mmCIF file with all atom_site columns, C-alpha atoms and ligand atoms in Angstrom:
data_model
loop_
_atom_site.group_PDB
_atom_site.id
_atom_site.type_symbol
_atom_site.label_atom_id
_atom_site.label_alt_id
_atom_site.label_comp_id
_atom_site.label_asym_id
_atom_site.label_entity_id
_atom_site.label_seq_id
_atom_site.pdbx_PDB_ins_code
_atom_site.Cartn_x
_atom_site.Cartn_y
_atom_site.Cartn_z
_atom_site.occupancy
_atom_site.B_iso_or_equiv
_atom_site.pdbx_formal_charge
_atom_site.auth_seq_id
_atom_site.auth_comp_id
_atom_site.auth_asym_id
_atom_site.auth_atom_id
_atom_site.pdbx_PDB_model_num
ATOM   1   C CA . MET I 1 1   ? -16.622 42.082 -46.912 1.00 0.00 ? 1   MET I CA 1
ATOM   2   C CA . LYS I 1 2   ? -15.834 45.174 -44.860 1.00 0.00 ? 2   LYS I CA 1
ATOM   3   C CA . PHE I 1 3   ? -14.486 48.078 -45.201 1.00 0.00 ? 3   PHE I CA 1
ATOM   4   C CA . PHE I 1 4   ? -12.669 50.669 -43.374 1.00 0.00 ? 4   PHE I CA 1
ATOM   5   C CA . ILE I 1 5   ? -11.065 54.080 -44.446 1.00 0.00 ? 5   ILE I CA 1
ATOM   6   C CA . ASP I 1 6   ? -7.616  53.998 -44.558 1.00 0.00 ? 6   ASP I CA 1
ATOM   7   C CA . THR I 1 7   ? -6.383  57.016 -43.462 1.00 0.00 ? 7   THR I CA 1
ATOM   8   C CA . ALA I 1 8   ? -5.996  59.917 -40.219 1.00 0.00 ? 8   ALA I CA 1
ATOM   9   C CA . ASN I 1 9   ? -7.429  62.235 -41.596 1.00 0.00 ? 9   ASN I CA 1
ATOM   10  C CA . VAL I 1 10  ? -11.174 63.132 -39.896 1.00 0.00 ? 10  VAL I CA 1
ATOM   11  C CA . GLU I 1 11  ? -12.831 64.812 -43.010 1.00 0.00 ? 11  GLU I CA 1
ATOM   12  C CA . GLU I 1 12  ? -11.873 62.143 -45.271 1.00 0.00 ? 12  GLU I CA 1
ATOM   13  C CA . ILE I 1 13  ? -12.929 59.765 -42.240 1.00 0.00 ? 13  ILE I CA 1
ATOM   14  C CA . LYS I 1 14  ? -16.757 61.813 -42.051 1.00 0.00 ? 14  LYS I CA 1
ATOM   15  C CA . LYS I 1 15  ? -17.339 61.447 -45.701 1.00 0.00 ? 15  LYS I CA 1
ATOM   16  C CA . ALA I 1 16  ? -16.973 57.702 -45.729 1.00 0.00 ? 16  ALA I CA 1
ATOM   17  C CA . ASN I 1 17  ? -19.184 57.665 -42.486 1.00 0.00 ? 17  ASN I CA 1
ATOM   18  C CA . GLU I 1 18  ? -21.394 59.722 -43.303 1.00 0.00 ? 18  GLU I CA 1
ATOM   19  C CA . MET I 1 19  ? -21.903 57.672 -47.174 1.00 0.00 ? 19  MET I CA 1
ATOM   20  C CA . GLY I 1 20  ? -22.503 54.509 -44.344 1.00 0.00 ? 20  GLY I CA 1
ATOM   21  C CA . ILE I 1 21  ? -19.285 53.350 -46.391 1.00 0.00 ? 21  ILE I CA 1
ATOM   22  C CA . ILE I 1 22  ? -16.912 52.004 -43.463 1.00 0.00 ? 22  ILE I CA 1
ATOM   23  C CA . CYS I 1 23  ? -17.639 50.382 -40.149 1.00 0.00 ? 23  CYS I CA 1
ATOM   24  C CA . GLY I 1 24  ? -13.835 51.213 -39.106 1.00 0.00 ? 24  GLY I CA 1
ATOM   25  C CA . VAL I 1 25  ? -10.846 52.983 -40.003 1.00 0.00 ? 25  VAL I CA 1
ATOM   26  C CA . THR I 1 26  ? -7.001  52.229 -39.608 1.00 0.00 ? 26  THR I CA 1
ATOM   27  C CA . THR I 1 27  ? -3.869  54.366 -38.649 1.00 0.00 ? 27  THR I CA 1
ATOM   28  C CA . ASN I 1 28  ? -0.011  54.658 -39.233 1.00 0.00 ? 28  ASN I CA 1
ATOM   29  C CA . PRO I 1 29  ? 2.993   56.851 -38.370 1.00 0.00 ? 29  PRO I CA 1
ATOM   30  C CA . SER I 1 30  ? 2.957   58.125 -42.323 1.00 0.00 ? 30  SER I CA 1
ATOM   31  C CA . LEU I 1 31  ? -0.266  58.519 -42.079 1.00 0.00 ? 31  LEU I CA 1
ATOM   32  C CA . ILE I 1 32  ? -1.213  60.675 -38.447 1.00 0.00 ? 32  ILE I CA 1
ATOM   33  C CA . ALA I 1 33  ? 2.476   62.782 -38.869 1.00 0.00 ? 33  ALA I CA 1
ATOM   34  C CA . LYS I 1 34  ? 1.054   63.703 -42.495 1.00 0.00 ? 34  LYS I CA 1
ATOM   35  C CA . GLU I 1 35  ? -2.187  65.835 -40.432 1.00 0.00 ? 35  GLU I CA 1
ATOM   36  C CA . GLY I 1 36  ? 0.697   67.373 -37.968 1.00 0.00 ? 36  GLY I CA 1
ATOM   37  C CA . ARG I 1 37  ? -1.884  66.781 -34.645 1.00 0.00 ? 37  ARG I CA 1
ATOM   38  C CA . ASP I 1 38  ? -0.936  64.584 -32.024 1.00 0.00 ? 38  ASP I CA 1
ATOM   39  C CA . PHE I 1 39  ? -1.592  61.169 -31.886 1.00 0.00 ? 39  PHE I CA 1
ATOM   40  C CA . LYS I 1 40  ? -3.645  60.451 -28.580 1.00 0.00 ? 40  LYS I CA 1
ATOM   41  C CA . GLU I 1 41  ? -5.833  64.177 -29.906 1.00 0.00 ? 41  GLU I CA 1
ATOM   42  C CA . VAL I 1 42  ? -6.274  62.471 -33.299 1.00 0.00 ? 42  VAL I CA 1
ATOM   43  C CA . ILE I 1 43  ? -7.395  59.157 -32.009 1.00 0.00 ? 43  ILE I CA 1
ATOM   44  C CA . LYS I 1 44  ? -9.558  60.143 -29.918 1.00 0.00 ? 44  LYS I CA 1
ATOM   45  C CA . GLU I 1 45  ? -11.313 62.842 -32.099 1.00 0.00 ? 45  GLU I CA 1
ATOM   46  C CA . ILE I 1 46  ? -12.261 59.694 -34.442 1.00 0.00 ? 46  ILE I CA 1
ATOM   47  C CA . THR I 1 47  ? -13.341 57.184 -32.412 1.00 0.00 ? 47  THR I CA 1
ATOM   48  C CA . THR I 1 48  ? -15.973 60.268 -32.000 1.00 0.00 ? 48  THR I CA 1
ATOM   49  C CA . ILE I 1 49  ? -16.826 59.127 -35.626 1.00 0.00 ? 49  ILE I CA 1
ATOM   50  C CA . VAL I 1 50  ? -16.521 55.879 -36.602 1.00 0.00 ? 50  VAL I CA 1
ATOM   51  C CA . ASP I 1 51  ? -18.035 53.080 -33.842 1.00 0.00 ? 51  ASP I CA 1
ATOM   52  C CA . GLY I 1 52  ? -15.895 50.556 -34.725 1.00 0.00 ? 52  GLY I CA 1
ATOM   53  C CA . PRO I 1 53  ? -11.767 49.102 -34.429 1.00 0.00 ? 53  PRO I CA 1
ATOM   54  C CA . ILE I 1 54  ? -9.566  52.057 -34.783 1.00 0.00 ? 54  ILE I CA 1
ATOM   55  C CA . SER I 1 55  ? -6.139  50.846 -35.168 1.00 0.00 ? 55  SER I CA 1
ATOM   56  C CA . GLY I 1 56  ? -3.390  53.464 -33.451 1.00 0.00 ? 56  GLY I CA 1
ATOM   57  C CA . GLU I 1 57  ? -0.010  52.078 -34.076 1.00 0.00 ? 57  GLU I CA 1
ATOM   58  C CA . VAL I 1 58  ? 2.517   52.276 -31.217 1.00 0.00 ? 58  VAL I CA 1
ATOM   59  C CA . LYS I 1 59  ? 5.937   54.838 -32.114 1.00 0.00 ? 59  LYS I CA 1
ATOM   60  C CA . ALA I 1 60  ? 8.541   53.294 -34.684 1.00 0.00 ? 60  ALA I CA 1
ATOM   61  C CA . THR I 1 61  ? 11.122  54.381 -32.474 1.00 0.00 ? 61  THR I CA 1
ATOM   62  C CA . THR I 1 62  ? 9.021   51.328 -29.533 1.00 0.00 ? 62  THR I CA 1
ATOM   63  C CA . THR I 1 63  ? 10.588  47.996 -30.631 1.00 0.00 ? 63  THR I CA 1
ATOM   64  C CA . LYS I 1 64  ? 11.987  45.943 -27.014 1.00 0.00 ? 64  LYS I CA 1
ATOM   65  C CA . ALA I 1 65  ? 8.353   43.854 -26.244 1.00 0.00 ? 65  ALA I CA 1
ATOM   66  C CA . GLU I 1 66  ? 8.155   45.242 -22.678 1.00 0.00 ? 66  GLU I CA 1
ATOM   67  C CA . ASP I 1 67  ? 7.668   48.432 -24.110 1.00 0.00 ? 67  ASP I CA 1
ATOM   68  C CA . ILE I 1 68  ? 5.732   48.026 -27.013 1.00 0.00 ? 68  ILE I CA 1
ATOM   69  C CA . ILE I 1 69  ? 3.370   46.462 -23.834 1.00 0.00 ? 69  ILE I CA 1
ATOM   70  C CA . LYS I 1 70  ? 3.207   50.241 -22.629 1.00 0.00 ? 70  LYS I CA 1
ATOM   71  C CA . GLU I 1 71  ? 2.699   51.681 -25.134 1.00 0.00 ? 71  GLU I CA 1
ATOM   72  C CA . ALA I 1 72  ? -0.414  49.425 -26.855 1.00 0.00 ? 72  ALA I CA 1
ATOM   73  C CA . ARG I 1 73  ? -1.961  49.284 -23.358 1.00 0.00 ? 73  ARG I CA 1
ATOM   74  C CA . GLU I 1 74  ? -1.744  54.324 -23.409 1.00 0.00 ? 74  GLU I CA 1
ATOM   75  C CA . ILE I 1 75  ? -3.334  53.511 -26.280 1.00 0.00 ? 75  ILE I CA 1
ATOM   76  C CA . ALA I 1 76  ? -6.213  50.938 -25.967 1.00 0.00 ? 76  ALA I CA 1
ATOM   77  C CA . ASN I 1 77  ? -6.756  53.208 -22.763 1.00 0.00 ? 77  ASN I CA 1
ATOM   78  C CA . ILE I 1 78  ? -7.905  56.058 -26.071 1.00 0.00 ? 78  ILE I CA 1
ATOM   79  C CA . ASN I 1 79  ? -11.330 53.885 -26.675 1.00 0.00 ? 79  ASN I CA 1
ATOM   80  C CA . PRO I 1 80  ? -12.489 49.970 -26.400 1.00 0.00 ? 80  PRO I CA 1
ATOM   81  C CA . ASN I 1 81  ? -12.642 50.278 -29.887 1.00 0.00 ? 81  ASN I CA 1
ATOM   82  C CA . ILE I 1 82  ? -8.585  50.927 -30.396 1.00 0.00 ? 82  ILE I CA 1
ATOM   83  C CA . VAL I 1 83  ? -7.074  47.881 -31.672 1.00 0.00 ? 83  VAL I CA 1
ATOM   84  C CA . VAL I 1 84  ? -3.444  47.792 -31.436 1.00 0.00 ? 84  VAL I CA 1
ATOM   85  C CA . LYS I 1 85  ? -1.462  48.090 -34.382 1.00 0.00 ? 85  LYS I CA 1
ATOM   86  C CA . ILE I 1 86  ? 2.265   46.640 -33.987 1.00 0.00 ? 86  ILE I CA 1
ATOM   87  C CA . PRO I 1 87  ? 4.699   46.231 -36.864 1.00 0.00 ? 87  PRO I CA 1
ATOM   88  C CA . ILE I 1 88  ? 5.617   41.900 -36.902 1.00 0.00 ? 88  ILE I CA 1
ATOM   89  C CA . THR I 1 89  ? 9.372   41.135 -35.610 1.00 0.00 ? 89  THR I CA 1
ATOM   90  C CA . ALA I 1 90  ? 9.789   39.216 -32.076 1.00 0.00 ? 90  ALA I CA 1
ATOM   91  C CA . ASP I 1 91  ? 9.285   41.272 -29.543 1.00 0.00 ? 91  ASP I CA 1
ATOM   92  C CA . GLY I 1 92  ? 5.936   42.729 -31.799 1.00 0.00 ? 92  GLY I CA 1
ATOM   93  C CA . LEU I 1 93  ? 4.989   39.149 -31.389 1.00 0.00 ? 93  LEU I CA 1
ATOM   94  C CA . LYS I 1 94  ? 5.459   38.236 -27.313 1.00 0.00 ? 94  LYS I CA 1
ATOM   95  C CA . ALA I 1 95  ? 3.896   41.589 -27.222 1.00 0.00 ? 95  ALA I CA 1
ATOM   96  C CA . VAL I 1 96  ? 1.181   40.339 -29.502 1.00 0.00 ? 96  VAL I CA 1
ATOM   97  C CA . ASN I 1 97  ? 0.509   37.554 -27.235 1.00 0.00 ? 97  ASN I CA 1
ATOM   98  C CA . VAL I 1 98  ? 0.474   39.104 -24.167 1.00 0.00 ? 98  VAL I CA 1
ATOM   99  C CA . LEU I 1 99  ? -2.136  42.018 -25.263 1.00 0.00 ? 99  LEU I CA 1
ATOM   100 C CA . SER I 1 100 ? -4.280  39.181 -26.109 1.00 0.00 ? 100 SER I CA 1
ATOM   101 C CA . LYS I 1 101 ? -4.206  37.070 -22.890 1.00 0.00 ? 101 LYS I CA 1
ATOM   102 C CA . GLU I 1 102 ? -4.800  40.783 -21.196 1.00 0.00 ? 102 GLU I CA 1
ATOM   103 C CA . GLY I 1 103 ? -8.547  40.850 -23.868 1.00 0.00 ? 103 GLY I CA 1
ATOM   104 C CA . ILE I 1 104 ? -6.392  43.967 -26.148 1.00 0.00 ? 104 ILE I CA 1
ATOM   105 C CA . LYS I 1 105 ? -6.867  43.580 -29.668 1.00 0.00 ? 105 LYS I CA 1
ATOM   106 C CA . THR I 1 106 ? -3.785  44.338 -31.973 1.00 0.00 ? 106 THR I CA 1
ATOM   107 C CA . ASN I 1 107 ? -3.518  44.514 -36.258 1.00 0.00 ? 107 ASN I CA 1
ATOM   108 C CA . VAL I 1 108 ? -0.265  42.661 -36.934 1.00 0.00 ? 108 VAL I CA 1
ATOM   109 C CA . THR I 1 109 ? 1.282   45.325 -39.833 1.00 0.00 ? 109 THR I CA 1
ATOM   110 C CA . LEU I 1 110 ? 3.738   45.396 -41.949 1.00 0.00 ? 110 LEU I CA 1
ATOM   111 C CA . ILE I 1 111 ? 2.984   41.533 -43.496 1.00 0.00 ? 111 ILE I CA 1
ATOM   112 C CA . PHE I 1 112 ? 4.587   40.591 -46.775 1.00 0.00 ? 112 PHE I CA 1
ATOM   113 C CA . ASN I 1 113 ? 4.104   36.838 -46.656 1.00 0.00 ? 113 ASN I CA 1
ATOM   114 C CA . SER I 1 114 ? 1.448   33.754 -45.476 1.00 0.00 ? 114 SER I CA 1
ATOM   115 C CA . THR I 1 115 ? 4.220   32.715 -42.773 1.00 0.00 ? 115 THR I CA 1
ATOM   116 C CA . GLN I 1 116 ? 3.995   35.811 -40.857 1.00 0.00 ? 116 GLN I CA 1
ATOM   117 C CA . ALA I 1 117 ? 0.633   36.474 -40.797 1.00 0.00 ? 117 ALA I CA 1
ATOM   118 C CA . LEU I 1 118 ? 1.063   32.592 -39.535 1.00 0.00 ? 118 LEU I CA 1
ATOM   119 C CA . PHE I 1 119 ? 3.094   33.766 -36.965 1.00 0.00 ? 119 PHE I CA 1
ATOM   120 C CA . ALA I 1 120 ? 0.640   36.367 -36.086 1.00 0.00 ? 120 ALA I CA 1
ATOM   121 C CA . ALA I 1 121 ? -2.100  34.454 -35.606 1.00 0.00 ? 121 ALA I CA 1
ATOM   122 C CA . LYS I 1 122 ? -1.011  32.738 -33.605 1.00 0.00 ? 122 LYS I CA 1
ATOM   123 C CA . ALA I 1 123 ? -0.019  35.114 -31.273 1.00 0.00 ? 123 ALA I CA 1
ATOM   124 C CA . GLY I 1 124 ? -3.869  35.876 -30.704 1.00 0.00 ? 124 GLY I CA 1
ATOM   125 C CA . ALA I 1 125 ? -3.637  38.850 -33.412 1.00 0.00 ? 125 ALA I CA 1
ATOM   126 C CA . THR I 1 126 ? -6.915  40.267 -34.249 1.00 0.00 ? 126 THR I CA 1
ATOM   127 C CA . TYR I 1 127 ? -5.802  41.618 -37.572 1.00 0.00 ? 127 TYR I CA 1
ATOM   128 C CA . VAL I 1 128 ? -3.192  41.175 -39.923 1.00 0.00 ? 128 VAL I CA 1
ATOM   129 C CA . SER I 1 129 ? -2.392  43.582 -42.451 1.00 0.00 ? 129 SER I CA 1
ATOM   130 C CA . PRO I 1 130 ? -1.316  41.867 -45.651 1.00 0.00 ? 130 PRO I CA 1
ATOM   131 C CA . PHE I 1 131 ? 0.247   45.142 -47.959 1.00 0.00 ? 131 PHE I CA 1
ATOM   132 C CA . LEU I 1 132 ? -0.658  44.750 -51.432 1.00 0.00 ? 132 LEU I CA 1
ATOM   133 C CA . GLY I 1 133 ? -0.272  47.771 -52.741 1.00 0.00 ? 133 GLY I CA 1
ATOM   134 C CA . ARG I 1 134 ? 3.507   48.228 -52.183 1.00 0.00 ? 134 ARG I CA 1
ATOM   135 C CA . LEU I 1 135 ? 4.316   44.085 -53.232 1.00 0.00 ? 135 LEU I CA 1
ATOM   136 C CA . ASP I 1 136 ? 3.065   45.215 -56.355 1.00 0.00 ? 136 ASP I CA 1
ATOM   137 C CA . ASP I 1 137 ? 5.323   47.891 -56.438 1.00 0.00 ? 137 ASP I CA 1
ATOM   138 C CA . ILE I 1 138 ? 8.184   45.844 -56.300 1.00 0.00 ? 138 ILE I CA 1
ATOM   139 C CA . ALA I 1 139 ? 6.486   44.254 -59.672 1.00 0.00 ? 139 ALA I CA 1
ATOM   140 C CA . THR I 1 140 ? 5.548   41.428 -57.478 1.00 0.00 ? 140 THR I CA 1
ATOM   141 C CA . PRO I 1 141 ? 1.667   40.276 -57.093 1.00 0.00 ? 141 PRO I CA 1
ATOM   142 C CA . GLY I 1 142 ? 0.644   41.577 -53.683 1.00 0.00 ? 142 GLY I CA 1
ATOM   143 C CA . ILE I 1 143 ? -3.208  39.586 -53.767 1.00 0.00 ? 143 ILE I CA 1
ATOM   144 C CA . ASN I 1 144 ? -1.218  36.735 -54.626 1.00 0.00 ? 144 ASN I CA 1
ATOM   145 C CA . LEU I 1 145 ? -0.388  37.494 -50.659 1.00 0.00 ? 145 LEU I CA 1
ATOM   146 C CA . ILE I 1 146 ? -3.936  37.653 -49.769 1.00 0.00 ? 146 ILE I CA 1
ATOM   147 C CA . GLU I 1 147 ? -4.910  34.971 -51.913 1.00 0.00 ? 147 GLU I CA 1
ATOM   148 C CA . GLU I 1 148 ? -2.384  32.266 -49.575 1.00 0.00 ? 148 GLU I CA 1
ATOM   149 C CA . ILE I 1 149 ? -3.643  33.763 -46.246 1.00 0.00 ? 149 ILE I CA 1
ATOM   150 C CA . SER I 1 150 ? -7.285  33.561 -46.709 1.00 0.00 ? 150 SER I CA 1
ATOM   151 C CA . GLU I 1 151 ? -6.428  29.383 -47.808 1.00 0.00 ? 151 GLU I CA 1
ATOM   152 C CA . ILE I 1 152 ? -3.934  29.228 -44.809 1.00 0.00 ? 152 ILE I CA 1
ATOM   153 C CA . PHE I 1 153 ? -6.650  30.581 -41.919 1.00 0.00 ? 153 PHE I CA 1
ATOM   154 C CA . ARG I 1 154 ? -9.736  29.259 -43.992 1.00 0.00 ? 154 ARG I CA 1
ATOM   155 C CA . ASN I 1 155 ? -7.836  25.841 -43.808 1.00 0.00 ? 155 ASN I CA 1
ATOM   156 C CA . TYR I 1 156 ? -7.225  26.434 -40.058 1.00 0.00 ? 156 TYR I CA 1
ATOM   157 C CA . ASP I 1 157 ? -10.087 27.862 -38.804 1.00 0.00 ? 157 ASP I CA 1
ATOM   158 C CA . ILE I 1 158 ? -7.947  30.847 -37.974 1.00 0.00 ? 158 ILE I CA 1
ATOM   159 C CA . SER I 1 159 ? -10.170 33.350 -36.738 1.00 0.00 ? 159 SER I CA 1
ATOM   160 C CA . THR I 1 160 ? -7.577  35.813 -37.165 1.00 0.00 ? 160 THR I CA 1
ATOM   161 C CA . GLU I 1 161 ? -9.882  39.337 -39.708 1.00 0.00 ? 161 GLU I CA 1
ATOM   162 C CA . ILE I 1 162 ? -7.269  40.308 -42.918 1.00 0.00 ? 162 ILE I CA 1
ATOM   163 C CA . ILE I 1 163 ? -6.896  43.511 -42.975 1.00 0.00 ? 163 ILE I CA 1
ATOM   164 C CA . CYS I 1 164 ? -5.974  43.994 -47.318 1.00 0.00 ? 164 CYS I CA 1
ATOM   165 C CA . ALA I 1 165 ? -4.192  47.163 -46.530 1.00 0.00 ? 165 ALA I CA 1
ATOM   166 C CA . SER I 1 166 ? -2.017  49.572 -48.821 1.00 0.00 ? 166 SER I CA 1
ATOM   167 C CA . ILE I 1 167 ? -5.057  49.270 -51.594 1.00 0.00 ? 167 ILE I CA 1
ATOM   168 C CA . ARG I 1 168 ? -4.439  51.321 -54.140 1.00 0.00 ? 168 ARG I CA 1
ATOM   169 C CA . SER I 1 169 ? -6.884  50.821 -56.971 1.00 0.00 ? 169 SER I CA 1
ATOM   170 C CA . PRO I 1 170 ? -10.720 49.552 -57.583 1.00 0.00 ? 170 PRO I CA 1
ATOM   171 C CA . LEU I 1 171 ? -9.133  46.649 -58.967 1.00 0.00 ? 171 LEU I CA 1
ATOM   172 C CA . HIS I 1 172 ? -7.239  45.319 -55.559 1.00 0.00 ? 172 HIS I CA 1
ATOM   173 C CA . ILE I 1 173 ? -10.977 45.993 -53.837 1.00 0.00 ? 173 ILE I CA 1
ATOM   174 C CA . ALA I 1 174 ? -12.705 44.309 -56.086 1.00 0.00 ? 174 ALA I CA 1
ATOM   175 C CA . GLN I 1 175 ? -10.049 41.187 -56.635 1.00 0.00 ? 175 GLN I CA 1
ATOM   176 C CA . CYS I 1 176 ? -9.397  41.256 -52.311 1.00 0.00 ? 176 CYS I CA 1
ATOM   177 C CA . ALA I 1 177 ? -12.984 40.270 -52.429 1.00 0.00 ? 177 ALA I CA 1
ATOM   178 C CA . LEU I 1 178 ? -12.062 37.730 -54.703 1.00 0.00 ? 178 LEU I CA 1
ATOM   179 C CA . ALA I 1 179 ? -9.242  36.785 -52.850 1.00 0.00 ? 179 ALA I CA 1
ATOM   180 C CA . GLY I 1 180 ? -11.365 36.158 -49.505 1.00 0.00 ? 180 GLY I CA 1
ATOM   181 C CA . GLY I 1 181 ? -9.976  39.241 -47.597 1.00 0.00 ? 181 GLY I CA 1
ATOM   182 C CA . ASP I 1 182 ? -12.325 40.164 -45.226 1.00 0.00 ? 182 ASP I CA 1
ATOM   183 C CA . ILE I 1 183 ? -11.667 43.844 -45.085 1.00 0.00 ? 183 ILE I CA 1
ATOM   184 C CA . ALA I 1 184 ? -10.288 46.357 -47.146 1.00 0.00 ? 184 ALA I CA 1
ATOM   185 C CA . THR I 1 185 ? -9.363  49.668 -45.576 1.00 0.00 ? 185 THR I CA 1
ATOM   186 C CA . VAL I 1 186 ? -9.227  52.370 -48.499 1.00 0.00 ? 186 VAL I CA 1
ATOM   187 C CA . PRO I 1 187 ? -7.270  55.108 -48.473 1.00 0.00 ? 187 PRO I CA 1
ATOM   188 C CA . TYR I 1 188 ? -10.312 57.832 -49.264 1.00 0.00 ? 188 TYR I CA 1
ATOM   189 C CA . LYS I 1 189 ? -9.260  58.737 -52.617 1.00 0.00 ? 189 LYS I CA 1
ATOM   190 C CA . VAL I 1 190 ? -10.015 55.571 -53.456 1.00 0.00 ? 190 VAL I CA 1
ATOM   191 C CA . ILE I 1 191 ? -13.237 55.234 -51.978 1.00 0.00 ? 191 ILE I CA 1
ATOM   192 C CA . GLU I 1 192 ? -14.577 58.683 -54.813 1.00 0.00 ? 192 GLU I CA 1
ATOM   193 C CA . GLN I 1 193 ? -12.797 56.984 -57.380 1.00 0.00 ? 193 GLN I CA 1
ATOM   194 C CA . CYS I 1 194 ? -14.830 53.587 -56.615 1.00 0.00 ? 194 CYS I CA 1
ATOM   195 C CA . ILE I 1 195 ? -18.227 56.172 -56.950 1.00 0.00 ? 195 ILE I CA 1
ATOM   196 C CA . LYS I 1 196 ? -17.401 56.865 -60.136 1.00 0.00 ? 196 LYS I CA 1
ATOM   197 C CA . HIS I 1 197 ? -17.938 55.051 -63.463 1.00 0.00 ? 197 HIS I CA 1
ATOM   198 C CA . PRO I 1 198 ? -17.963 56.519 -66.893 1.00 0.00 ? 198 PRO I CA 1
ATOM   199 C CA . LEU I 1 199 ? -21.010 55.280 -67.831 1.00 0.00 ? 199 LEU I CA 1
ATOM   200 C CA . THR I 1 200 ? -22.793 56.963 -64.904 1.00 0.00 ? 200 THR I CA 1
ATOM   201 C CA . ASP I 1 201 ? -21.981 60.051 -65.545 1.00 0.00 ? 201 ASP I CA 1
ATOM   202 C CA . ILE I 1 202 ? -23.032 59.934 -68.771 1.00 0.00 ? 202 ILE I CA 1
ATOM   203 C CA . GLY I 1 203 ? -26.154 58.382 -67.844 1.00 0.00 ? 203 GLY I CA 1
ATOM   204 C CA . ILE I 1 204 ? -26.761 61.718 -65.000 1.00 0.00 ? 204 ILE I CA 1
ATOM   205 C CA . GLU I 1 205 ? -26.313 64.067 -68.151 1.00 0.00 ? 205 GLU I CA 1
ATOM   206 C CA . LYS I 1 206 ? -28.948 62.052 -70.976 1.00 0.00 ? 206 LYS I CA 1
ATOM   207 C CA . PHE I 1 207 ? -31.161 61.203 -68.218 1.00 0.00 ? 207 PHE I CA 1
ATOM   208 C CA . ARG I 1 208 ? -30.311 65.090 -66.797 1.00 0.00 ? 208 ARG I CA 1
ATOM   209 C CA . LYS I 1 209 ? -30.616 66.324 -70.205 1.00 0.00 ? 209 LYS I CA 1
ATOM   210 C CA . ASP I 1 210 ? -34.124 64.843 -71.409 1.00 0.00 ? 210 ASP I CA 1
ATOM   211 C CA . SER I 1 211 ? -35.695 65.679 -68.068 1.00 0.00 ? 211 SER I CA 1
ATOM   212 C CA . GLU I 1 212 ? -35.574 69.208 -69.170 1.00 0.00 ? 212 GLU I CA 1
HETATM 213 C C1 . E4P L 2 .   ? -2.493  50.289 -43.364 1.00 0.00 ? 1   E4P L C1 1
HETATM 214 O O1 . E4P L 2 .   ? -3.141  49.567 -42.294 1.00 0.00 ? 1   E4P L O1 1
HETATM 215 C C2 . E4P L 2 .   ? -1.422  50.824 -44.194 1.00 0.00 ? 1   E4P L C2 1
HETATM 216 O O2 . E4P L 2 .   ? -0.601  51.072 -42.699 1.00 0.00 ? 1   E4P L O2 1
HETATM 217 C C3 . E4P L 2 .   ? -1.071  51.192 -45.389 1.00 0.00 ? 1   E4P L C3 1
HETATM 218 O O3 . E4P L 2 .   ? -2.586  50.809 -45.610 1.00 0.00 ? 1   E4P L O3 1
HETATM 219 C C4 . E4P L 2 .   ? -0.229  51.480 -46.459 1.00 0.00 ? 1   E4P L C4 1
HETATM 220 O O4 . E4P L 2 .   ? -0.497  51.708 -46.561 1.00 0.00 ? 1   E4P L O4 1
HETATM 221 P P1 . E4P L 2 .   ? 0.973   52.465 -48.388 1.00 0.00 ? 1   E4P L P1 1
HETATM 222 O O5 . E4P L 2 .   ? 1.492   51.440 -48.572 1.00 0.00 ? 1   E4P L O5 1
HETATM 223 O O6 . E4P L 2 .   ? -0.369  52.891 -49.113 1.00 0.00 ? 1   E4P L O6 1
HETATM 224 O O7 . E4P L 2 .   ? 1.762   53.495 -47.743 1.00 0.00 ? 1   E4P L O7 1
#
């Protein structure tokens, strides 16, 4: 399983990258807005830190296929590692179909059922991003969606990769790994939570005392 970091904060990206955990980055309009920086400037800086797929999303106000295509080409031009993130809509899929034929990598986002994922794959998406945390938030087990998409993609040898998104806890990561997700995109806070264990802390403290 591969890990991406789900943030537009360059300090968090640097820390995760230095630990050797991540091989890519995902952002979304909310994460970019949180940083209060220009979209292109942040994405460009991220490409200097991580040498792997970097997802940058088209503006939420760009909804027509021809506009999505135009904006996607501009985003893709920033760096060869750029993956253009596009929400699943009819226009979005039309754009993905055109862009994939041009060799532009896409990440179809806001996936909440397996048929959306299957259609995105058929349109030529490089990645699909099912959001498990947001499903859990409405009392619907998000992990079932990852399991379903994994099984469907396996059944038909679909090469589109599944980015398990909207990860909220270390448990989500273990569940996604068991469910066959290709990638988990993880907020920095959850990366920290994954590393920690109370018994590790107790063990370190005991070794420290004994070695004194
Ligand atoms: C990543 O691709 C998604 O935009 C992100 O994981 C959404 O996470 P959230 O549901 O915690 O906002």
